[in-house]
Amino acid sequence: MSYKREKKVRKEREELFLYGHANGVKVINNNIEAALRKWKRTMKDNGIIDWVKQNREYTKPTTRKRKKMNDARRADWVRRQQEAR
């Protein structure tokens, strides 16, 4: 006796994108988890999560400038170390 395997037919997935809202997503079939995953991915791709993390607290302009200079010095030092090898 041979059994024929029925091929699973994939249903076309509705687009989760919500028109008219830049960062909105649709909830389909009460599947909040999938919508939340899509929303988080959208927020991460747009850079909003990084922006929120950076702006959690105020940093003075002098502190920003000092950090930028220290980062540049370190990058220069690393570059010189690699050239010396």
PDB file of N, CA and C in Angstrom:
ATOM      1  N   MET A   1       0.825  -1.172   0.000  1.00  0.00           N
ATOM      2  CA  MET A   1       0.000   0.000   0.000  1.00  0.00           C
ATOM      3  C   MET A   1       0.880   1.250   0.000  1.00  0.00           C
ATOM      4  N   SER A   2       0.691   2.090  -0.935  1.00  0.00           N
ATOM      5  CA  SER A   2       1.485   3.314  -0.966  1.00  0.00           C
ATOM      6  C   SER A   2       0.585   4.502  -0.631  1.00  0.00           C
ATOM      7  N   TYR A   3       1.120   5.297   0.223  1.00  0.00           N
ATOM      8  CA  TYR A   3       0.377   6.489   0.618  1.00  0.00           C
ATOM      9  C   TYR A   3       0.935   7.688  -0.129  1.00  0.00           C
ATOM     10  N   LYS A   4       0.043   8.457  -0.641  1.00  0.00           N
ATOM     11  CA  LYS A   4       0.470   9.673  -1.301  1.00  0.00           C
ATOM     12  C   LYS A   4       0.567  10.779  -0.265  1.00  0.00           C
ATOM     13  N   ARG A   5       1.706  11.400  -0.227  1.00  0.00           N
ATOM     14  CA  ARG A   5       1.868  12.508   0.703  1.00  0.00           C
ATOM     15  C   ARG A   5       1.243  13.757   0.097  1.00  0.00           C
ATOM     16  N   GLU A   6       0.399  14.350   0.860  1.00  0.00           N
ATOM     17  CA  GLU A   6      -0.210  15.586   0.391  1.00  0.00           C
ATOM     18  C   GLU A   6       0.738  16.741   0.666  1.00  0.00           C
ATOM     19  N   LYS A   7       0.888  17.545  -0.333  1.00  0.00           N
ATOM     20  CA  LYS A   7       1.768  18.689  -0.192  1.00  0.00           C
ATOM     21  C   LYS A   7       1.058  19.768   0.623  1.00  0.00           C
ATOM     22  N   LYS A   8       1.776  20.301   1.602  1.00  0.00           N
ATOM     23  CA  LYS A   8       1.201  21.381   2.388  1.00  0.00           C
ATOM     24  C   LYS A   8       1.164  22.636   1.541  1.00  0.00           C
ATOM     25  N   VAL A   9       0.030  23.247   1.509  1.00  0.00           N
ATOM     26  CA  VAL A   9      -0.128  24.468   0.741  1.00  0.00           C
ATOM     27  C   VAL A   9       0.051  25.636   1.692  1.00  0.00           C
ATOM     28  N   ARG A  10       1.023  26.453   1.362  1.00  0.00           N
ATOM     29  CA  ARG A  10       1.263  27.622   2.199  1.00  0.00           C
ATOM     30  C   ARG A  10       0.294  28.722   1.834  1.00  0.00           C
ATOM     31  N   LYS A  11      -0.322  29.266   2.839  1.00  0.00           N
ATOM     32  CA  LYS A  11      -1.206  30.392   2.587  1.00  0.00           C
ATOM     33  C   LYS A  11      -0.354  31.637   2.411  1.00  0.00           C
ATOM     34  N   GLU A  12      -0.771  32.456   1.508  1.00  0.00           N
ATOM     35  CA  GLU A  12      -0.032  33.693   1.323  1.00  0.00           C
ATOM     36  C   GLU A  12      -0.196  34.545   2.565  1.00  0.00           C
ATOM     37  N   ARG A  13       0.934  35.029   3.037  1.00  0.00           N
ATOM     38  CA  ARG A  13       0.925  35.804   4.268  1.00  0.00           C
ATOM     39  C   ARG A  13       0.584  37.255   3.965  1.00  0.00           C
ATOM     40  N   GLU A  14      -0.363  37.756   4.703  1.00  0.00           N
ATOM     41  CA  GLU A  14      -0.721  39.155   4.515  1.00  0.00           C
ATOM     42  C   GLU A  14       0.430  40.030   4.969  1.00  0.00           C
ATOM     43  N   GLU A  15       0.570  41.135   4.325  1.00  0.00           N
ATOM     44  CA  GLU A  15       1.625  42.068   4.693  1.00  0.00           C
ATOM     45  C   GLU A  15       1.301  42.674   6.054  1.00  0.00           C
ATOM     46  N   LEU A  16       2.290  42.715   6.935  1.00  0.00           N
ATOM     47  CA  LEU A  16       2.094  43.274   8.268  1.00  0.00           C
ATOM     48  C   LEU A  16       2.222  44.793   8.276  1.00  0.00           C
ATOM     49  N   PHE A  17       2.641  45.364   7.158  1.00  0.00           N
ATOM     50  CA  PHE A  17       2.831  46.807   7.082  1.00  0.00           C
ATOM     51  C   PHE A  17       1.490  47.525   7.179  1.00  0.00           C
ATOM     52  N   LEU A  18       1.441  48.556   7.964  1.00  0.00           N
ATOM     53  CA  LEU A  18       0.215  49.327   8.156  1.00  0.00           C
ATOM     54  C   LEU A  18       0.342  50.634   7.382  1.00  0.00           C
ATOM     55  N   TYR A  19      -0.430  50.769   6.329  1.00  0.00           N
ATOM     56  CA  TYR A  19      -0.340  51.940   5.481  1.00  0.00           C
ATOM     57  C   TYR A  19      -0.803  53.186   6.213  1.00  0.00           C
ATOM     58  N   GLY A  20      -0.071  54.264   6.011  1.00  0.00           N
ATOM     59  CA  GLY A  20      -0.431  55.524   6.643  1.00  0.00           C
ATOM     60  C   GLY A  20       0.264  55.758   7.961  1.00  0.00           C
ATOM     61  N   HIS A  21       0.931  54.732   8.485  1.00  0.00           N
ATOM     62  CA  HIS A  21       1.660  54.855   9.747  1.00  0.00           C
ATOM     63  C   HIS A  21       3.088  54.386   9.507  1.00  0.00           C
ATOM     64  N   ALA A  22       4.040  55.273   9.760  1.00  0.00           N
ATOM     65  CA  ALA A  22       5.426  54.981   9.413  1.00  0.00           C
ATOM     66  C   ALA A  22       5.974  53.765  10.155  1.00  0.00           C
ATOM     67  N   ASN A  23       5.670  53.645  11.427  1.00  0.00           N
ATOM     68  CA  ASN A  23       6.234  52.557  12.228  1.00  0.00           C
ATOM     69  C   ASN A  23       5.161  51.611  12.760  1.00  0.00           C
ATOM     70  N   GLY A  24       4.008  51.572  12.134  1.00  0.00           N
ATOM     71  CA  GLY A  24       2.924  50.722  12.603  1.00  0.00           C
ATOM     72  C   GLY A  24       2.912  49.374  11.909  1.00  0.00           C
ATOM     73  N   VAL A  25       2.342  48.372  12.580  1.00  0.00           N
ATOM     74  CA  VAL A  25       2.189  47.038  11.992  1.00  0.00           C
ATOM     75  C   VAL A  25       0.781  46.531  12.269  1.00  0.00           C
ATOM     76  N   LYS A  26       0.314  45.619  11.414  1.00  0.00           N
ATOM     77  CA  LYS A  26      -1.005  45.019  11.602  1.00  0.00           C
ATOM     78  C   LYS A  26      -0.884  43.797  12.501  1.00  0.00           C
ATOM     79  N   VAL A  27      -1.924  43.538  13.276  1.00  0.00           N
ATOM     80  CA  VAL A  27      -2.028  42.298  14.040  1.00  0.00           C
ATOM     81  C   VAL A  27      -2.992  41.404  13.277  1.00  0.00           C
ATOM     82  N   ILE A  28      -2.499  40.245  12.812  1.00  0.00           N
ATOM     83  CA  ILE A  28      -3.304  39.341  12.015  1.00  0.00           C
ATOM     84  C   ILE A  28      -3.623  38.105  12.835  1.00  0.00           C
ATOM     85  N   ASN A  29      -4.876  37.713  12.860  1.00  0.00           N
ATOM     86  CA  ASN A  29      -5.350  36.537  13.594  1.00  0.00           C
ATOM     87  C   ASN A  29      -4.947  36.568  15.062  1.00  0.00           C
ATOM     88  N   ASN A  30      -4.998  37.734  15.671  1.00  0.00           N
ATOM     89  CA  ASN A  30      -4.638  37.926  17.083  1.00  0.00           C
ATOM     90  C   ASN A  30      -3.230  37.430  17.397  1.00  0.00           C
ATOM     91  N   ASN A  31      -2.345  37.433  16.413  1.00  0.00           N
ATOM     92  CA  ASN A  31      -0.968  37.002  16.616  1.00  0.00           C
ATOM     93  C   ASN A  31      -0.124  38.228  16.977  1.00  0.00           C
ATOM     94  N   ILE A  32      -0.191  38.588  18.250  1.00  0.00           N
ATOM     95  CA  ILE A  32       0.501  39.778  18.731  1.00  0.00           C
ATOM     96  C   ILE A  32       2.012  39.577  18.710  1.00  0.00           C
ATOM     97  N   GLU A  33       2.464  38.352  18.969  1.00  0.00           N
ATOM     98  CA  GLU A  33       3.904  38.081  19.023  1.00  0.00           C
ATOM     99  C   GLU A  33       4.576  38.380  17.684  1.00  0.00           C
ATOM    100  N   ALA A  34       3.964  37.926  16.592  1.00  0.00           N
ATOM    101  CA  ALA A  34       4.532  38.172  15.264  1.00  0.00           C
ATOM    102  C   ALA A  34       4.534  39.664  14.947  1.00  0.00           C
ATOM    103  N   ALA A  35       3.452  40.354  15.296  1.00  0.00           N
ATOM    104  CA  ALA A  35       3.375  41.790  15.042  1.00  0.00           C
ATOM    105  C   ALA A  35       4.418  42.539  15.863  1.00  0.00           C
ATOM    106  N   LEU A  36       4.630  42.110  17.095  1.00  0.00           N
ATOM    107  CA  LEU A  36       5.617  42.753  17.956  1.00  0.00           C
ATOM    108  C   LEU A  36       7.033  42.536  17.427  1.00  0.00           C
ATOM    109  N   ARG A  37       7.319  41.316  16.941  1.00  0.00           N
ATOM    110  CA  ARG A  37       8.632  41.039  16.356  1.00  0.00           C
ATOM    111  C   ARG A  37       8.876  41.936  15.149  1.00  0.00           C
ATOM    112  N   LYS A  38       7.869  42.058  14.299  1.00  0.00           N
ATOM    113  CA  LYS A  38       7.978  42.896  13.100  1.00  0.00           C
ATOM    114  C   LYS A  38       8.174  44.360  13.491  1.00  0.00           C
ATOM    115  N   TRP A  39       7.430  44.821  14.508  1.00  0.00           N
ATOM    116  CA  TRP A  39       7.532  46.206  14.966  1.00  0.00           C
ATOM    117  C   TRP A  39       8.922  46.492  15.526  1.00  0.00           C
ATOM    118  N   LYS A  40       9.439  45.567  16.333  1.00  0.00           N
ATOM    119  CA  LYS A  40      10.780  45.761  16.904  1.00  0.00           C
ATOM    120  C   LYS A  40      11.836  45.817  15.811  1.00  0.00           C
ATOM    121  N   ARG A  41      11.702  44.951  14.804  1.00  0.00           N
ATOM    122  CA  ARG A  41      12.653  44.940  13.692  1.00  0.00           C
ATOM    123  C   ARG A  41      12.591  46.254  12.930  1.00  0.00           C
ATOM    124  N   THR A  42      11.390  46.776  12.706  1.00  0.00           N
ATOM    125  CA  THR A  42      11.215  48.041  12.004  1.00  0.00           C
ATOM    126  C   THR A  42      11.862  49.180  12.783  1.00  0.00           C
ATOM    127  N   MET A  43      11.634  49.195  14.102  1.00  0.00           N
ATOM    128  CA  MET A  43      12.206  50.248  14.936  1.00  0.00           C
ATOM    129  C   MET A  43      13.723  50.173  14.932  1.00  0.00           C
ATOM    130  N   LYS A  44      14.265  48.967  14.967  1.00  0.00           N
ATOM    131  CA  LYS A  44      15.719  48.800  14.961  1.00  0.00           C
ATOM    132  C   LYS A  44      16.307  49.240  13.625  1.00  0.00           C
ATOM    133  N   ASP A  45      15.666  48.858  12.517  1.00  0.00           N
ATOM    134  CA  ASP A  45      16.159  49.224  11.198  1.00  0.00           C
ATOM    135  C   ASP A  45      16.116  50.736  10.964  1.00  0.00           C
ATOM    136  N   ASN A  46      15.129  51.401  11.540  1.00  0.00           N
ATOM    137  CA  ASN A  46      15.008  52.850  11.385  1.00  0.00           C
ATOM    138  C   ASN A  46      15.961  53.609  12.298  1.00  0.00           C
ATOM    139  N   GLY A  47      16.597  52.921  13.239  1.00  0.00           N
ATOM    140  CA  GLY A  47      17.547  53.571  14.141  1.00  0.00           C
ATOM    141  C   GLY A  47      16.891  54.242  15.322  1.00  0.00           C
ATOM    142  N   ILE A  48      15.617  54.007  15.536  1.00  0.00           N
ATOM    143  CA  ILE A  48      14.901  54.671  16.624  1.00  0.00           C
ATOM    144  C   ILE A  48      15.348  54.127  17.977  1.00  0.00           C
ATOM    145  N   ILE A  49      15.621  52.835  18.063  1.00  0.00           N
ATOM    146  CA  ILE A  49      16.036  52.248  19.334  1.00  0.00           C
ATOM    147  C   ILE A  49      17.379  52.824  19.759  1.00  0.00           C
ATOM    148  N   ASP A  50      18.317  52.944  18.821  1.00  0.00           N
ATOM    149  CA  ASP A  50      19.622  53.532  19.149  1.00  0.00           C
ATOM    150  C   ASP A  50      19.471  54.984  19.584  1.00  0.00           C
ATOM    151  N   TRP A  51      18.596  55.716  18.908  1.00  0.00           N
ATOM    152  CA  TRP A  51      18.374  57.115  19.253  1.00  0.00           C
ATOM    153  C   TRP A  51      17.814  57.249  20.667  1.00  0.00           C
ATOM    154  N   VAL A  52      16.880  56.381  21.027  1.00  0.00           N
ATOM    155  CA  VAL A  52      16.287  56.430  22.367  1.00  0.00           C
ATOM    156  C   VAL A  52      17.340  56.102  23.417  1.00  0.00           C
ATOM    157  N   LYS A  53      18.177  55.102  23.148  1.00  0.00           N
ATOM    158  CA  LYS A  53      19.227  54.737  24.104  1.00  0.00           C
ATOM    159  C   LYS A  53      20.214  55.877  24.304  1.00  0.00           C
ATOM    160  N   GLN A  54      20.559  56.577  23.227  1.00  0.00           N
ATOM    161  CA  GLN A  54      21.500  57.685  23.341  1.00  0.00           C
ATOM    162  C   GLN A  54      20.914  58.849  24.115  1.00  0.00           C
ATOM    163  N   ASN A  55      19.622  59.057  23.994  1.00  0.00           N
ATOM    164  CA  ASN A  55      18.993  60.227  24.593  1.00  0.00           C
ATOM    165  C   ASN A  55      18.318  59.948  25.932  1.00  0.00           C
ATOM    166  N   ARG A  56      18.697  58.876  26.591  1.00  0.00           N
ATOM    167  CA  ARG A  56      18.113  58.603  27.902  1.00  0.00           C
ATOM    168  C   ARG A  56      18.528  59.642  28.931  1.00  0.00           C
ATOM    169  N   GLU A  57      19.734  60.145  28.788  1.00  0.00           N
ATOM    170  CA  GLU A  57      20.190  61.186  29.700  1.00  0.00           C
ATOM    171  C   GLU A  57      20.933  62.248  28.904  1.00  0.00           C
ATOM    172  N   TYR A  58      20.965  63.435  29.458  1.00  0.00           N
ATOM    173  CA  TYR A  58      21.604  64.558  28.779  1.00  0.00           C
ATOM    174  C   TYR A  58      23.114  64.468  28.942  1.00  0.00           C
ATOM    175  N   THR A  59      23.834  64.669  27.859  1.00  0.00           N
ATOM    176  CA  THR A  59      25.290  64.769  27.937  1.00  0.00           C
ATOM    177  C   THR A  59      25.685  66.163  27.488  1.00  0.00           C
ATOM    178  N   LYS A  60      26.546  66.765  28.277  1.00  0.00           N
ATOM    179  CA  LYS A  60      26.971  68.124  27.976  1.00  0.00           C
ATOM    180  C   LYS A  60      27.797  68.140  26.695  1.00  0.00           C
ATOM    181  N   PRO A  61      27.767  69.256  25.968  1.00  0.00           N
ATOM    182  CA  PRO A  61      28.544  69.341  24.732  1.00  0.00           C
ATOM    183  C   PRO A  61      30.042  69.101  24.943  1.00  0.00           C
ATOM    184  N   THR A  62      30.587  69.573  26.080  1.00  0.00           N
ATOM    185  CA  THR A  62      32.013  69.363  26.333  1.00  0.00           C
ATOM    186  C   THR A  62      32.315  67.874  26.532  1.00  0.00           C
ATOM    187  N   THR A  63      31.392  67.156  27.149  1.00  0.00           N
ATOM    188  CA  THR A  63      31.580  65.719  27.350  1.00  0.00           C
ATOM    189  C   THR A  63      31.539  64.988  26.017  1.00  0.00           C
ATOM    190  N   ARG A  64      30.615  65.387  25.155  1.00  0.00           N
ATOM    191  CA  ARG A  64      30.540  64.784  23.818  1.00  0.00           C
ATOM    192  C   ARG A  64      31.821  65.036  23.026  1.00  0.00           C
ATOM    193  N   LYS A  65      32.318  66.284  23.111  1.00  0.00           N
ATOM    194  CA  LYS A  65      33.532  66.649  22.397  1.00  0.00           C
ATOM    195  C   LYS A  65      34.723  65.853  22.927  1.00  0.00           C
ATOM    196  N   ARG A  66      34.830  65.721  24.264  1.00  0.00           N
ATOM    197  CA  ARG A  66      35.926  64.982  24.862  1.00  0.00           C
ATOM    198  C   ARG A  66      35.887  63.513  24.458  1.00  0.00           C
ATOM    199  N   LYS A  67      34.694  62.917  24.436  1.00  0.00           N
ATOM    200  CA  LYS A  67      34.559  61.518  24.037  1.00  0.00           C
ATOM    201  C   LYS A  67      34.956  61.337  22.568  1.00  0.00           C
ATOM    202  N   LYS A  68      34.547  62.269  21.728  1.00  0.00           N
ATOM    203  CA  LYS A  68      34.889  62.199  20.311  1.00  0.00           C
ATOM    204  C   LYS A  68      36.408  62.268  20.118  1.00  0.00           C
ATOM    205  N   MET A  69      37.070  63.174  20.860  1.00  0.00           N
ATOM    206  CA  MET A  69      38.531  63.302  20.769  1.00  0.00           C
ATOM    207  C   MET A  69      39.226  62.035  21.268  1.00  0.00           C
ATOM    208  N   ASN A  70      38.750  61.475  22.388  1.00  0.00           N
ATOM    209  CA  ASN A  70      39.348  60.254  22.926  1.00  0.00           C
ATOM    210  C   ASN A  70      39.175  59.081  21.962  1.00  0.00           C
ATOM    211  N   ASP A  71      38.013  59.001  21.334  1.00  0.00           N
ATOM    212  CA  ASP A  71      37.783  57.933  20.349  1.00  0.00           C
ATOM    213  C   ASP A  71      38.723  58.086  19.156  1.00  0.00           C
ATOM    214  N   ALA A  72      38.929  59.329  18.705  1.00  0.00           N
ATOM    215  CA  ALA A  72      39.820  59.577  17.584  1.00  0.00           C
ATOM    216  C   ALA A  72      41.263  59.230  17.948  1.00  0.00           C
ATOM    217  N   ARG A  73      41.677  59.599  19.157  1.00  0.00           N
ATOM    218  CA  ARG A  73      43.029  59.260  19.609  1.00  0.00           C
ATOM    219  C   ARG A  73      43.220  57.748  19.666  1.00  0.00           C
ATOM    220  N   ARG A  74      42.236  57.053  20.191  1.00  0.00           N
ATOM    221  CA  ARG A  74      42.342  55.594  20.289  1.00  0.00           C
ATOM    222  C   ARG A  74      42.398  54.960  18.899  1.00  0.00           C
ATOM    223  N   ALA A  75      41.567  55.425  17.972  1.00  0.00           N
ATOM    224  CA  ALA A  75      41.573  54.884  16.616  1.00  0.00           C
ATOM    225  C   ALA A  75      42.924  55.121  15.955  1.00  0.00           C
ATOM    226  N   ASP A  76      43.500  56.303  16.179  1.00  0.00           N
ATOM    227  CA  ASP A  76      44.810  56.615  15.627  1.00  0.00           C
ATOM    228  C   ASP A  76      45.882  55.701  16.232  1.00  0.00           C
ATOM    229  N   TRP A  77      45.810  55.488  17.541  1.00  0.00           N
ATOM    230  CA  TRP A  77      46.772  54.620  18.228  1.00  0.00           C
ATOM    231  C   TRP A  77      46.683  53.184  17.696  1.00  0.00           C
ATOM    232  N   VAL A  78      45.457  52.684  17.528  1.00  0.00           N
ATOM    233  CA  VAL A  78      45.260  51.321  17.015  1.00  0.00           C
ATOM    234  C   VAL A  78      45.808  51.217  15.598  1.00  0.00           C
ATOM    235  N   ARG A  79      45.560  52.235  14.761  1.00  0.00           N
ATOM    236  CA  ARG A  79      46.058  52.230  13.389  1.00  0.00           C
ATOM    237  C   ARG A  79      47.586  52.191  13.363  1.00  0.00           C
ATOM    238  N   ARG A  80      48.221  53.017  14.235  1.00  0.00           N
ATOM    239  CA  ARG A  80      49.686  53.032  14.285  1.00  0.00           C
ATOM    240  C   ARG A  80      50.250  51.707  14.779  1.00  0.00           C
ATOM    241  N   GLN A  81      49.558  51.065  15.723  1.00  0.00           N
ATOM    242  CA  GLN A  81      50.011  49.763  16.240  1.00  0.00           C
ATOM    243  C   GLN A  81      49.965  48.708  15.145  1.00  0.00           C
ATOM    244  N   GLN A  82      48.938  48.751  14.326  1.00  0.00           N
ATOM    245  CA  GLN A  82      48.812  47.775  13.251  1.00  0.00           C
ATOM    246  C   GLN A  82      49.838  48.008  12.148  1.00  0.00           C
ATOM    247  N   GLU A  83      50.186  49.276  11.913  1.00  0.00           N
ATOM    248  CA  GLU A  83      51.207  49.595  10.912  1.00  0.00           C
ATOM    249  C   GLU A  83      52.589  49.142  11.365  1.00  0.00           C
ATOM    250  N   ALA A  84      52.846  49.172  12.662  1.00  0.00           N
ATOM    251  CA  ALA A  84      54.145  48.814  13.208  1.00  0.00           C
ATOM    252  C   ALA A  84      54.418  47.310  13.078  1.00  0.00           C
ATOM    253  N   ARG A  85      53.408  46.515  12.944  1.00  0.00           N
ATOM    254  CA  ARG A  85      53.589  45.060  12.855  1.00  0.00           C
ATOM    255  C   ARG A  85      54.140  44.623  11.568  1.00  0.00           C
TER     256      ARG A  85
END
